[in-house]
PDB file of C-alpha atoms in Angstrom:
ATOM      1  CA  MET A   1      15.056   4.553   6.112  1.00  0.00           C
ATOM      2  CA  ALA A   2      11.243   4.883   6.047  1.00  0.00           C
ATOM      3  CA  LYS A   3       9.408   5.347   2.671  1.00  0.00           C
ATOM      4  CA  SER A   4       8.741   8.940   1.900  1.00  0.00           C
ATOM      5  CA  LEU A   5       7.448   8.871  -1.698  1.00  0.00           C
ATOM      6  CA  LEU A   6       4.735   6.991  -3.532  1.00  0.00           C
ATOM      7  CA  ASN A   7       5.784   6.203  -7.213  1.00  0.00           C
ATOM      8  CA  LYS A   8       3.584   6.696 -10.337  1.00  0.00           C
ATOM      9  CA  ASP A   9       4.084   4.952 -13.664  1.00  0.00           C
ATOM     10  CA  ILE A  10       5.308   7.257 -16.174  1.00  0.00           C
ATOM     11  CA  ASN A  11       2.733   5.961 -18.516  1.00  0.00           C
ATOM     12  CA  HIS A  12       0.114   7.614 -16.175  1.00  0.00           C
ATOM     13  CA  GLU A  13       1.899  11.046 -15.737  1.00  0.00           C
ATOM     14  CA  VAL A  14      -0.155  12.876 -18.377  1.00  0.00           C
ATOM     15  CA  CYS A  15      -3.291  11.635 -17.062  1.00  0.00           C
ATOM     16  CA  PHE A  16      -2.290  12.630 -13.464  1.00  0.00           C
ATOM     17  CA  LYS A  17      -1.391  16.024 -14.529  1.00  0.00           C
ATOM     18  CA  GLU A  18      -4.587  16.576 -16.551  1.00  0.00           C
ATOM     19  CA  LEU A  19      -6.961  15.267 -14.065  1.00  0.00           C
ATOM     20  CA  ALA A  20      -5.479  16.682 -10.941  1.00  0.00           C
ATOM     21  CA  LYS A  21      -2.747  19.323 -11.492  1.00  0.00           C
ATOM     22  CA  SER A  22      -3.509  22.982 -10.417  1.00  0.00           C
ATOM     23  CA  GLY A  23      -4.112  24.988 -13.616  1.00  0.00           C
ATOM     24  CA  SER A  24      -5.288  22.252 -15.919  1.00  0.00           C
ATOM     25  CA  GLU A  25      -8.433  23.079 -17.715  1.00  0.00           C
ATOM     26  CA  LYS A  26      -9.636  19.496 -17.397  1.00  0.00           C
ATOM     27  CA  ARG A  27      -8.760  19.123 -13.715  1.00  0.00           C
ATOM     28  CA  ILE A  28     -11.513  17.202 -11.597  1.00  0.00           C
ATOM     29  CA  PHE A  29      -9.477  16.326  -8.504  1.00  0.00           C
ATOM     30  CA  ASN A  30      -8.174  18.802  -5.910  1.00  0.00           C
ATOM     31  CA  ALA A  31      -4.870  17.058  -5.609  1.00  0.00           C
ATOM     32  CA  MET A  32      -2.974  14.201  -7.155  1.00  0.00           C
ATOM     33  CA  THR A  33      -3.196  12.424  -3.820  1.00  0.00           C
ATOM     34  CA  GLU A  34      -7.032  12.116  -4.255  1.00  0.00           C
ATOM     35  CA  LEU A  35      -6.641  10.551  -7.837  1.00  0.00           C
ATOM     36  CA  TYR A  36      -3.967   8.279  -6.579  1.00  0.00           C
ATOM     37  CA  THR A  37      -6.055   7.117  -3.577  1.00  0.00           C
ATOM     38  CA  LEU A  38      -8.987   6.549  -5.791  1.00  0.00           C
ATOM     39  CA  ALA A  39      -6.728   4.586  -8.182  1.00  0.00           C
ATOM     40  CA  ALA A  40      -5.624   2.229  -5.474  1.00  0.00           C
ATOM     41  CA  VAL A  41      -9.071   1.705  -4.360  1.00  0.00           C
ATOM     42  CA  ILE A  42     -10.174   0.778  -7.929  1.00  0.00           C
ATOM     43  CA  GLY A  43      -7.211  -1.426  -8.386  1.00  0.00           C
ATOM     44  CA  PHE A  44      -7.964  -3.111  -5.104  1.00  0.00           C
ATOM     45  CA  VAL A  45     -11.654  -3.586  -5.708  1.00  0.00           C
ATOM     46  CA  ASN A  46     -10.839  -5.244  -9.076  1.00  0.00           C
ATOM     47  CA  GLY A  47      -8.152  -7.456  -7.391  1.00  0.00           C
ATOM     48  CA  ASP A  48      -5.777  -6.109  -9.855  1.00  0.00           C
ATOM     49  CA  ARG A  49      -2.131  -5.079  -9.214  1.00  0.00           C
ATOM     50  CA  LYS A  50       0.346  -4.101 -11.878  1.00  0.00           C
ATOM     51  CA  LYS A  51       4.031  -3.407 -11.316  1.00  0.00           C
ATOM     52  CA  ILE A  52       5.006  -0.017 -12.233  1.00  0.00           C
ATOM     53  CA  SER A  53       6.931  -0.252 -15.716  1.00  0.00           C
ATOM     54  CA  LYS A  54       9.013   2.905 -15.170  1.00  0.00           C
ATOM     55  CA  SER A  55       8.731   5.473 -12.431  1.00  0.00           C
ATOM     56  CA  SER A  56       7.700   8.890 -13.188  1.00  0.00           C
ATOM     57  CA  SER A  57      10.261  11.559 -12.278  1.00  0.00           C
ATOM     58  CA  ASP A  58       7.465  13.181 -10.055  1.00  0.00           C
ATOM     59  CA  PRO A  59       6.501  10.786  -7.195  1.00  0.00           C
ATOM     60  CA  ILE A  60       4.030  12.053  -4.583  1.00  0.00           C
ATOM     61  CA  LYS A  61       5.383  12.765  -1.132  1.00  0.00           C
ATOM     62  CA  LEU A  62       3.564  10.654   1.553  1.00  0.00           C
ATOM     63  CA  VAL A  63       3.331  13.849   3.704  1.00  0.00           C
ATOM     64  CA  TYR A  64       0.908  15.298   1.081  1.00  0.00           C
ATOM     65  CA  PHE A  65      -1.637  12.342   1.677  1.00  0.00           C
ATOM     66  CA  SER A  66      -4.378  13.235   4.046  1.00  0.00           C
ATOM     67  CA  ASP A  67      -5.065  11.256   7.282  1.00  0.00           C
ATOM     68  CA  ASP A  68      -8.095   9.807   5.314  1.00  0.00           C
ATOM     69  CA  ASP A  69      -5.935   8.776   2.292  1.00  0.00           C
ATOM     70  CA  LEU A  70      -3.537   7.019   4.638  1.00  0.00           C
ATOM     71  CA  ALA A  71      -6.379   5.356   6.385  1.00  0.00           C
ATOM     72  CA  ILE A  72      -7.790   4.041   3.140  1.00  0.00           C
ATOM     73  CA  MET A  73      -4.402   2.717   2.418  1.00  0.00           C
ATOM     74  CA  ASN A  74      -4.228   1.003   5.746  1.00  0.00           C
ATOM     75  CA  MET A  75      -7.730  -0.552   5.099  1.00  0.00           C
ATOM     76  CA  ILE A  76      -6.362  -1.848   1.837  1.00  0.00           C
ATOM     77  CA  ALA A  77      -3.401  -3.468   3.554  1.00  0.00           C
ATOM     78  CA  LEU A  78      -5.710  -4.893   6.447  1.00  0.00           C
ATOM     79  CA  MET A  79      -7.841  -6.493   3.657  1.00  0.00           C
ATOM     80  CA  GLU A  80      -4.854  -7.816   1.710  1.00  0.00           C
ATOM     81  CA  CYS A  81      -3.893  -9.674   4.950  1.00  0.00           C
ATOM     82  CA  LYS A  82      -7.205 -10.689   6.348  1.00  0.00           C
ATOM     83  CA  ASP A  83      -6.863 -14.202   5.637  1.00  0.00           C
ATOM     84  CA  SER A  84      -3.151 -14.592   6.690  1.00  0.00           C
ATOM     85  CA  GLU A  85      -1.770 -15.758   9.975  1.00  0.00           C
ATOM     86  CA  ASP A  86      -0.634 -12.175  10.797  1.00  0.00           C
ATOM     87  CA  GLU A  87      -3.515  -9.927   9.816  1.00  0.00           C
ATOM     88  CA  LEU A  88      -1.441  -6.943  10.844  1.00  0.00           C
ATOM     89  CA  PHE A  89       1.665  -7.800   8.955  1.00  0.00           C
ATOM     90  CA  LEU A  90       1.561  -4.860   6.469  1.00  0.00           C
ATOM     91  CA  LEU A  91       0.677  -2.316   9.228  1.00  0.00           C
ATOM     92  CA  ARG A  92       3.724  -2.981  11.139  1.00  0.00           C
ATOM     93  CA  LYS A  93       6.516  -0.290  10.816  1.00  0.00           C
ATOM     94  CA  GLU A  94       9.042  -2.715   9.717  1.00  0.00           C
ATOM     95  CA  ASN A  95       6.905  -3.743   6.629  1.00  0.00           C
ATOM     96  CA  GLU A  96       5.922  -0.318   5.505  1.00  0.00           C
ATOM     97  CA  GLU A  97       7.968  -0.433   2.384  1.00  0.00           C
ATOM     98  CA  GLU A  98       6.170  -3.745   1.379  1.00  0.00           C
ATOM     99  CA  LYS A  99       2.646  -2.042   2.263  1.00  0.00           C
ATOM    100  CA  TYR A 100       3.517   0.975   0.027  1.00  0.00           C
ATOM    101  CA  LYS A 101       4.688  -1.182  -2.853  1.00  0.00           C
ATOM    102  CA  LEU A 102       1.366  -3.011  -2.680  1.00  0.00           C
ATOM    103  CA  ILE A 103      -0.638   0.411  -2.705  1.00  0.00           C
ATOM    104  CA  GLU A 104       1.636   1.503  -5.809  1.00  0.00           C
ATOM    105  CA  GLU A 105       0.800  -1.701  -7.698  1.00  0.00           C
ATOM    106  CA  TYR A 106      -2.987  -1.159  -6.942  1.00  0.00           C
ATOM    107  CA  ALA A 107      -2.862   2.410  -7.902  1.00  0.00           C
ATOM    108  CA  CYS A 108      -1.064   1.431 -11.146  1.00  0.00           C
ATOM    109  CA  ALA A 109      -3.786  -1.033 -12.067  1.00  0.00           C
ATOM    110  CA  GLY A 110      -6.446   1.554 -11.031  1.00  0.00           C
ATOM    111  CA  MET A 111      -4.965   4.198 -13.147  1.00  0.00           C
ATOM    112  CA  GLU A 112      -5.181   1.913 -16.233  1.00  0.00           C
ATOM    113  CA  ILE A 113      -8.901   1.778 -15.555  1.00  0.00           C
ATOM    114  CA  ILE A 114      -9.249   5.398 -15.070  1.00  0.00           C
ATOM    115  CA  LYS A 115      -7.256   6.132 -18.126  1.00  0.00           C
ATOM    116  CA  LYS A 116      -9.424   3.868 -20.191  1.00  0.00           C
ATOM    117  CA  GLU A 117     -12.838   4.831 -18.446  1.00  0.00           C
ATOM    118  CA  VAL A 118     -12.332   8.488 -17.840  1.00  0.00           C
ATOM    119  CA  TYR A 119      -9.348  10.138 -19.403  1.00  0.00           C
ATOM    120  CA  ASP A 120     -10.239   8.930 -22.820  1.00  0.00           C
ATOM    121  CA  LYS A 121     -13.932  10.328 -22.494  1.00  0.00           C
ATOM    122  CA  GLU A 122     -14.998  13.819 -23.454  1.00  0.00           C
ATOM    123  CA  ASP A 123     -16.475  14.803 -20.086  1.00  0.00           C
ATOM    124  CA  TYR A 124     -14.255  13.696 -17.276  1.00  0.00           C
ATOM    125  CA  LEU A 125     -16.319  14.687 -14.400  1.00  0.00           C
ATOM    126  CA  GLU A 126     -19.364  12.760 -15.742  1.00  0.00           C
ATOM    127  CA  ALA A 127     -17.016   9.691 -16.511  1.00  0.00           C
ATOM    128  CA  ILE A 128     -15.406   9.550 -13.053  1.00  0.00           C
ATOM    129  CA  MET A 129     -18.801   9.906 -11.448  1.00  0.00           C
ATOM    130  CA  GLU A 130     -20.199   7.048 -13.537  1.00  0.00           C
ATOM    131  CA  LEU A 131     -16.971   4.903 -12.985  1.00  0.00           C
ATOM    132  CA  ALA A 132     -17.280   5.599  -9.043  1.00  0.00           C
ATOM    133  CA  GLU A 133     -21.130   4.659  -9.223  1.00  0.00           C
ATOM    134  CA  ASN A 134     -20.363   1.410 -10.920  1.00  0.00           C
ATOM    135  CA  TYR A 135     -18.337   0.121  -8.115  1.00  0.00           C
ATOM    136  CA  LYS A 136     -20.746  -1.305  -5.485  1.00  0.00           C
ATOM    137  CA  ASN A 137     -19.631  -2.221  -2.045  1.00  0.00           C
ATOM    138  CA  PRO A 138     -20.319  -5.799  -1.727  1.00  0.00           C
ATOM    139  CA  GLU A 139     -19.982  -5.805   2.057  1.00  0.00           C
ATOM    140  CA  SER A 140     -22.721  -3.178   2.464  1.00  0.00           C
ATOM    141  CA  LYS A 141     -26.382  -4.014   3.301  1.00  0.00           C
ATOM    142  CA  ASP A 142     -27.269  -0.918   1.268  1.00  0.00           C
ATOM    143  CA  PRO A 143     -26.827  -1.849  -2.434  1.00  0.00           C
ATOM    144  CA  SER A 144     -26.566   1.667  -3.446  1.00  0.00           C
ATOM    145  CA  GLN A 145     -23.340   2.269  -1.700  1.00  0.00           C
ATOM    146  CA  SER A 146     -20.436   2.708  -4.033  1.00  0.00           C
ATOM    147  CA  ILE A 147     -16.937   4.047  -4.059  1.00  0.00           C
ATOM    148  CA  LEU A 148     -18.555   7.484  -4.402  1.00  0.00           C
ATOM    149  CA  ASN A 149     -20.312   6.947  -1.157  1.00  0.00           C
ATOM    150  CA  ILE A 150     -17.292   5.666   0.573  1.00  0.00           C
ATOM    151  CA  PHE A 151     -15.119   8.788  -0.488  1.00  0.00           C
ATOM    152  CA  PHE A 152     -17.749  11.578  -0.369  1.00  0.00           C
ATOM    153  CA  GLY A 153     -20.297  10.231   1.879  1.00  0.00           C
ATOM    154  CA  GLU A 154     -23.177  10.877  -0.523  1.00  0.00           C
TER     155      GLU A 154
END
């Protein structure tokens, strides 16, 4: 059976709800999927994966992720395998479970950073913008390109 949910660590659930749940006064993301994808990118950029200690009772259904979110996850999977003999390994349907486990681990590590660098700050929006700006794209010829540029084309 194909994977249909992405798990979140229970330790990050409050942060997810405050930053991305409809009705939250501190909401800065339109959807939890956006926060989850950003967390996966931050984890990946840092080369940091963390196993989920205990899954939240509120995983995110894969169908809620946009095509852009899924494309970013596929790019992470491609980058993970770029030096292997089979560069497309994680993109094959039969390896989907392994690909999404990888994404969950990067997202978990990324949420640790977001929790520390954003959630614990007074102005969430300013803190997330600063965090995103601090991640420069080393592959870009334009040194000002950051995660913010990658996500929002700014």
